[in-house]
Amino acid sequence: MVQTIITTAGSGEGKMSILPSRTEMQRAYLQSDATYDGVFFLGVQTTGVFCRPSCGARKPQPKNVDFFATAREAVFAGYRPCKRCKPMAAAGEPPTWVRQLLSHVDGSPDQRISDASIRKLGIDPHRARRYFQKNYGMTFQVYCRGRRLGSALAQIRKGEKLDTVTLGHGYESHSGFRDAFARTFGTPPGKAQNTDCIVVTWIESPIGPLIAGAMETHLVLLEFTERRMLEAQFVTLQKVFKCPIVPGDNGVLRQVREELSRYFAGELKRFTVPLEYPGSEFQKRVWDGLLKIPYGKTISYEELADRIKAPHAQRAVGHANGLNRIAIVIPCHRVVNKGGKLGGYGGGLWRKQRLLELEQGETTLQIPDR
Ligand SMILES: [Zn+2]
């Protein structure tokens, strides 16, 4: 199943990039081998910076490194260019005017930069677009979007509350942030990239904002944002699907947004949005088992273990339950402890309580106005 997706993703115009082996890349960056400059880039998870292999900065430990074929992928994974090795200039030192533009963005990565303000720097916006497209595989505006989103996502991944992130980005309210997010990231950069990336967006819910991720045809992520595991989930997603995570919107995300809105209004009892949830054989059995628990019902971990023909494996079942990447739609909240206690929930026990109350008709949750 995963294979199918990857094959499909690789067949589009935005082809999968081919990287040297991890061992080779590790050797290259640990030895600052400049012959690999432009072949790959490394993102340093602990600093949020991405570098050329030849960078003279202190070498990160291999376990903290993500590898990318292009600067674009690194930017959209939330990394900012290293000030020391200037990876955006991998194809050679860029002209002064480009350096001026890049430093302008770095000086205020959270600001929108209009064509007018580019002209104020004495630079023709069309020329900027052409240069970025040719040398970096993205337009200048797309680069700026990536930097803004990367900056927001990086904070959220660190566990910052949405309020903090919102204020930090100069927006007045959640809805202001959401609107700006939609305006800025509404269109995935370049339609060729639609097929080989996970598009992520925000979805407001009465019990807090969710981050949703979808490929062209399937939902692959739905998580409450302050969940600490989000960063790990992103890393896992990138590993499983071998593609970058890019802000935007698509048909699948529109469908899940609409279905969630009806779910929270108490009107929808069965989600129909297509799902993709690769995992181990055992995890798939658990998640498939979850999908069979009817709306409004709860079962115990023991019962679920029995149903998937893994009697006495309730601990393993509980663990797989906790690794569910598609909250609500794969209803892990419907599994509770034997004595009727709630058990655990990655998104917070109060949310599990509210979801169960909603499904038992005790309350109707209104989605905040869009
Ligand atoms: Zn560097």
mmCIF file of C-alpha atoms in Angstrom, residues 96-290:
data_model
loop_
_atom_site.group_PDB
_atom_site.id
_atom_site.type_symbol
_atom_site.label_atom_id
_atom_site.label_comp_id
_atom_site.label_asym_id
_atom_site.label_seq_id
_atom_site.Cartn_x
_atom_site.Cartn_y
_atom_site.Cartn_z
ATOM 1 C CA THR A 96 24.546 41.010 -4.556
ATOM 2 C CA TRP A 97 20.907 41.818 -5.195
ATOM 3 C CA VAL A 98 19.877 38.250 -4.384
ATOM 4 C CA ARG A 99 21.951 38.288 -1.199
ATOM 5 C CA GLN A 100 20.249 41.535 -0.314
ATOM 6 C CA LEU A 101 16.836 39.924 -0.799
ATOM 7 C CA LEU A 102 17.746 36.840 1.226
ATOM 8 C CA SER A 103 19.040 38.898 4.112
ATOM 9 C CA HIS A 104 15.935 41.056 3.933
ATOM 10 C CA VAL A 105 13.826 37.903 4.456
ATOM 11 C CA ASP A 106 16.110 36.599 7.174
ATOM 12 C CA GLY A 107 15.812 39.904 8.994
ATOM 13 C CA SER A 108 12.046 39.504 9.269
ATOM 14 C CA PRO A 109 11.027 35.972 8.293
ATOM 15 C CA ASP A 110 7.538 36.483 9.742
ATOM 16 C CA GLN A 111 6.645 39.432 7.507
ATOM 17 C CA ARG A 112 4.871 39.312 4.217
ATOM 18 C CA ILE A 113 7.096 40.797 1.561
ATOM 19 C CA SER A 114 5.173 42.474 -1.228
ATOM 20 C CA ASP A 115 6.269 43.218 -4.755
ATOM 21 C CA ALA A 116 6.202 46.866 -3.764
ATOM 22 C CA SER A 117 8.703 46.349 -0.971
ATOM 23 C CA ILE A 118 10.937 44.377 -3.330
ATOM 24 C CA ARG A 119 10.839 47.311 -5.740
ATOM 25 C CA LYS A 120 11.822 49.597 -2.862
ATOM 26 C CA LEU A 121 15.068 47.646 -2.630
ATOM 27 C CA GLY A 122 15.599 48.542 -6.275
ATOM 28 C CA ILE A 123 14.856 44.985 -7.421
ATOM 29 C CA ASP A 124 12.469 43.950 -10.158
ATOM 30 C CA PRO A 125 10.080 41.342 -8.667
ATOM 31 C CA HIS A 126 9.876 39.474 -11.989
ATOM 32 C CA ARG A 127 13.612 39.146 -12.093
ATOM 33 C CA ALA A 128 13.607 37.896 -8.520
ATOM 34 C CA ARG A 129 10.991 35.280 -9.406
ATOM 35 C CA ARG A 130 12.949 34.126 -12.417
ATOM 36 C CA TYR A 131 16.234 33.914 -10.511
ATOM 37 C CA PHE A 132 14.711 31.950 -7.647
ATOM 38 C CA GLN A 133 12.864 29.633 -10.001
ATOM 39 C CA LYS A 134 15.977 28.900 -12.005
ATOM 40 C CA ASN A 135 18.465 28.599 -9.154
ATOM 41 C CA TYR A 136 16.389 27.337 -6.259
ATOM 42 C CA GLY A 137 13.452 25.638 -7.979
ATOM 43 C CA MET A 138 10.921 27.970 -6.362
ATOM 44 C CA THR A 139 9.775 31.555 -6.698
ATOM 45 C CA PHE A 140 10.871 34.202 -4.226
ATOM 46 C CA GLN A 141 7.338 34.420 -2.814
ATOM 47 C CA VAL A 142 7.257 30.669 -2.333
ATOM 48 C CA TYR A 143 10.567 30.847 -0.503
ATOM 49 C CA CYS A 144 9.138 33.516 1.797
ATOM 50 C CA ARG A 145 6.029 31.441 2.436
ATOM 51 C CA GLY A 146 8.146 28.455 3.282
ATOM 52 C CA ARG A 147 10.229 30.526 5.685
ATOM 53 C CA ARG A 148 7.133 31.934 7.400
ATOM 54 C CA LEU A 149 5.459 28.579 7.728
ATOM 55 C CA GLY A 150 8.685 26.919 8.736
ATOM 56 C CA SER A 151 9.074 29.471 11.478
ATOM 57 C CA ALA A 152 5.505 28.870 12.719
ATOM 58 C CA LEU A 153 5.705 25.102 12.461
ATOM 59 C CA ALA A 154 9.060 24.988 14.191
ATOM 60 C CA GLN A 155 7.546 26.767 17.194
ATOM 61 C CA ILE A 156 4.527 24.509 17.261
ATOM 62 C CA ARG A 157 6.755 21.485 17.027
ATOM 63 C CA LYS A 158 8.684 22.767 20.021
ATOM 64 C CA GLY A 159 5.391 22.625 21.890
ATOM 65 C CA GLU A 160 4.574 26.334 21.885
ATOM 66 C CA LYS A 161 0.924 27.116 22.403
ATOM 67 C CA LEU A 162 -0.926 28.403 19.368
ATOM 68 C CA ASP A 163 -1.508 31.724 21.174
ATOM 69 C CA THR A 164 2.210 32.332 21.453
ATOM 70 C CA VAL A 165 2.877 31.379 17.881
ATOM 71 C CA THR A 166 0.010 33.556 16.723
ATOM 72 C CA LEU A 167 1.260 36.616 18.575
ATOM 73 C CA GLY A 168 4.803 35.976 17.501
ATOM 74 C CA HIS A 169 3.734 36.205 13.906
ATOM 75 C CA GLY A 170 2.060 39.544 14.198
ATOM 76 C CA TYR A 171 -1.489 38.310 13.847
ATOM 77 C CA GLU A 172 -4.137 39.446 16.261
ATOM 78 C CA SER A 173 -6.127 36.318 16.857
ATOM 79 C CA HIS A 174 -6.448 32.671 16.034
ATOM 80 C CA SER A 175 -8.787 33.494 13.228
ATOM 81 C CA GLY A 176 -6.372 36.131 11.929
ATOM 82 C CA PHE A 177 -3.625 33.552 11.941
ATOM 83 C CA ARG A 178 -5.876 30.983 10.302
ATOM 84 C CA ASP A 179 -6.887 33.436 7.578
ATOM 85 C CA ALA A 180 -3.330 34.468 6.952
ATOM 86 C CA PHE A 181 -2.329 30.845 6.902
ATOM 87 C CA ALA A 182 -5.031 30.106 4.358
ATOM 88 C CA ARG A 183 -4.200 33.135 2.252
ATOM 89 C CA THR A 184 -0.513 32.520 2.334
ATOM 90 C CA PHE A 185 -0.508 28.785 1.997
ATOM 91 C CA GLY A 186 -3.834 28.248 0.262
ATOM 92 C CA THR A 187 -2.201 27.230 -2.959
ATOM 93 C CA PRO A 188 0.489 24.617 -2.792
ATOM 94 C CA PRO A 189 3.621 26.022 -4.403
ATOM 95 C CA GLY A 190 3.649 24.861 -7.991
ATOM 96 C CA LYS A 191 1.023 22.343 -9.001
ATOM 97 C CA ALA A 192 3.642 19.792 -9.996
ATOM 98 C CA GLN A 193 4.422 19.334 -6.342
ATOM 99 C CA ASN A 194 0.915 18.177 -5.491
ATOM 100 C CA THR A 195 1.677 14.573 -6.107
ATOM 101 C CA ASP A 196 4.779 14.140 -4.070
ATOM 102 C CA CYS A 197 4.196 15.910 -0.827
ATOM 103 C CA ILE A 198 2.075 15.796 2.259
ATOM 104 C CA VAL A 199 -0.016 18.930 2.286
ATOM 105 C CA VAL A 200 -0.721 20.224 5.783
ATOM 106 C CA THR A 201 -3.316 22.653 7.019
ATOM 107 C CA TRP A 202 -5.067 23.834 10.173
ATOM 108 C CA ILE A 203 -8.541 22.768 11.147
ATOM 109 C CA GLU A 204 -10.290 24.544 13.974
ATOM 110 C CA SER A 205 -12.342 22.394 16.308
ATOM 111 C CA PRO A 206 -14.344 23.111 19.445
ATOM 112 C CA ILE A 207 -11.732 21.226 21.431
ATOM 113 C CA GLY A 208 -8.712 22.945 19.944
ATOM 114 C CA PRO A 209 -6.992 23.293 16.610
ATOM 115 C CA LEU A 210 -5.947 20.222 14.692
ATOM 116 C CA ILE A 211 -3.228 19.863 12.142
ATOM 117 C CA ALA A 212 -4.223 17.715 9.191
ATOM 118 C CA GLY A 213 -1.975 16.238 6.535
ATOM 119 C CA ALA A 214 -3.018 14.611 3.284
ATOM 120 C CA MET A 215 -1.492 13.308 0.141
ATOM 121 C CA GLU A 216 -3.313 13.687 -3.150
ATOM 122 C CA THR A 217 -5.889 11.002 -2.370
ATOM 123 C CA HIS A 218 -5.648 10.064 1.309
ATOM 124 C CA LEU A 219 -5.643 11.608 4.746
ATOM 125 C CA VAL A 220 -2.436 10.646 6.564
ATOM 126 C CA LEU A 221 -2.416 12.867 9.660
ATOM 127 C CA LEU A 222 -4.900 14.404 12.039
ATOM 128 C CA GLU A 223 -3.523 15.538 15.373
ATOM 129 C CA PHE A 224 -4.230 18.066 18.077
ATOM 130 C CA THR A 225 -1.453 20.594 17.699
ATOM 131 C CA GLU A 226 -0.077 20.905 21.192
ATOM 132 C CA ARG A 227 0.495 17.228 21.308
ATOM 133 C CA ARG A 228 4.158 16.779 22.070
ATOM 134 C CA MET A 229 4.489 13.934 19.639
ATOM 135 C CA LEU A 230 3.793 16.119 16.637
ATOM 136 C CA GLU A 231 7.436 16.621 15.779
ATOM 137 C CA ALA A 232 8.085 12.898 15.937
ATOM 138 C CA GLN A 233 4.979 12.331 13.798
ATOM 139 C CA PHE A 234 6.318 14.689 11.119
ATOM 140 C CA VAL A 235 9.610 12.867 11.091
ATOM 141 C CA THR A 236 7.825 9.514 10.878
ATOM 142 C CA LEU A 237 5.561 10.747 8.090
ATOM 143 C CA GLN A 238 8.519 11.961 6.090
ATOM 144 C CA LYS A 239 10.223 8.623 6.578
ATOM 145 C CA VAL A 240 7.168 6.530 5.769
ATOM 146 C CA PHE A 241 6.082 8.492 2.719
ATOM 147 C CA LYS A 242 9.506 9.768 1.665
ATOM 148 C CA CYS A 243 8.226 13.174 0.723
ATOM 149 C CA PRO A 244 8.342 16.711 2.024
ATOM 150 C CA ILE A 245 5.640 18.305 4.136
ATOM 151 C CA VAL A 246 4.265 21.381 2.453
ATOM 152 C CA PRO A 247 1.617 23.873 3.575
ATOM 153 C CA GLY A 248 -1.527 24.095 1.500
ATOM 154 C CA ASP A 249 -4.941 22.652 0.925
ATOM 155 C CA ASN A 250 -6.409 19.945 -1.254
ATOM 156 C CA GLY A 251 -9.639 18.024 -1.851
ATOM 157 C CA VAL A 252 -8.967 15.499 0.902
ATOM 158 C CA LEU A 253 -8.328 18.241 3.455
ATOM 159 C CA ARG A 254 -11.475 20.068 2.382
ATOM 160 C CA GLN A 255 -13.431 16.838 2.807
ATOM 161 C CA VAL A 256 -12.106 16.101 6.290
ATOM 162 C CA ARG A 257 -12.722 19.710 7.352
ATOM 163 C CA GLU A 258 -16.314 19.437 6.210
ATOM 164 C CA GLU A 259 -16.841 16.023 7.806
ATOM 165 C CA LEU A 260 -15.337 17.156 11.115
ATOM 166 C CA SER A 261 -17.631 20.136 11.169
ATOM 167 C CA ARG A 262 -20.650 17.828 10.854
ATOM 168 C CA TYR A 263 -19.165 15.381 13.353
ATOM 169 C CA PHE A 264 -18.788 18.085 15.984
ATOM 170 C CA ALA A 265 -22.341 19.233 15.285
ATOM 171 C CA GLY A 266 -23.484 15.694 16.130
ATOM 172 C CA GLU A 267 -24.668 15.102 12.566
ATOM 173 C CA LEU A 268 -21.994 12.815 11.160
ATOM 174 C CA LYS A 269 -21.475 9.338 12.575
ATOM 175 C CA ARG A 270 -19.272 7.793 9.916
ATOM 176 C CA PHE A 271 -16.315 9.412 8.233
ATOM 177 C CA THR A 272 -15.833 8.631 4.563
ATOM 178 C CA VAL A 273 -12.601 10.514 3.911
ATOM 179 C CA PRO A 274 -10.069 8.002 2.494
ATOM 180 C CA LEU A 275 -7.257 7.103 4.883
ATOM 181 C CA GLU A 276 -3.716 5.918 4.507
ATOM 182 C CA TYR A 277 -2.090 4.561 7.678
ATOM 183 C CA PRO A 278 0.948 2.432 7.026
ATOM 184 C CA GLY A 279 2.355 0.578 10.007
ATOM 185 C CA SER A 280 3.469 -2.824 11.162
ATOM 186 C CA GLU A 281 1.134 -5.745 10.523
ATOM 187 C CA PHE A 282 0.081 -5.711 14.188
ATOM 188 C CA GLN A 283 -0.504 -1.944 14.243
ATOM 189 C CA LYS A 284 -2.672 -2.205 11.121
ATOM 190 C CA ARG A 285 -4.776 -4.876 12.811
ATOM 191 C CA VAL A 286 -5.264 -2.654 15.846
ATOM 192 C CA TRP A 287 -6.141 0.406 13.757
ATOM 193 C CA ASP A 288 -8.509 -1.608 11.554
ATOM 194 C CA GLY A 289 -10.071 -2.910 14.779
ATOM 195 C CA LEU A 290 -10.575 0.669 15.970
#
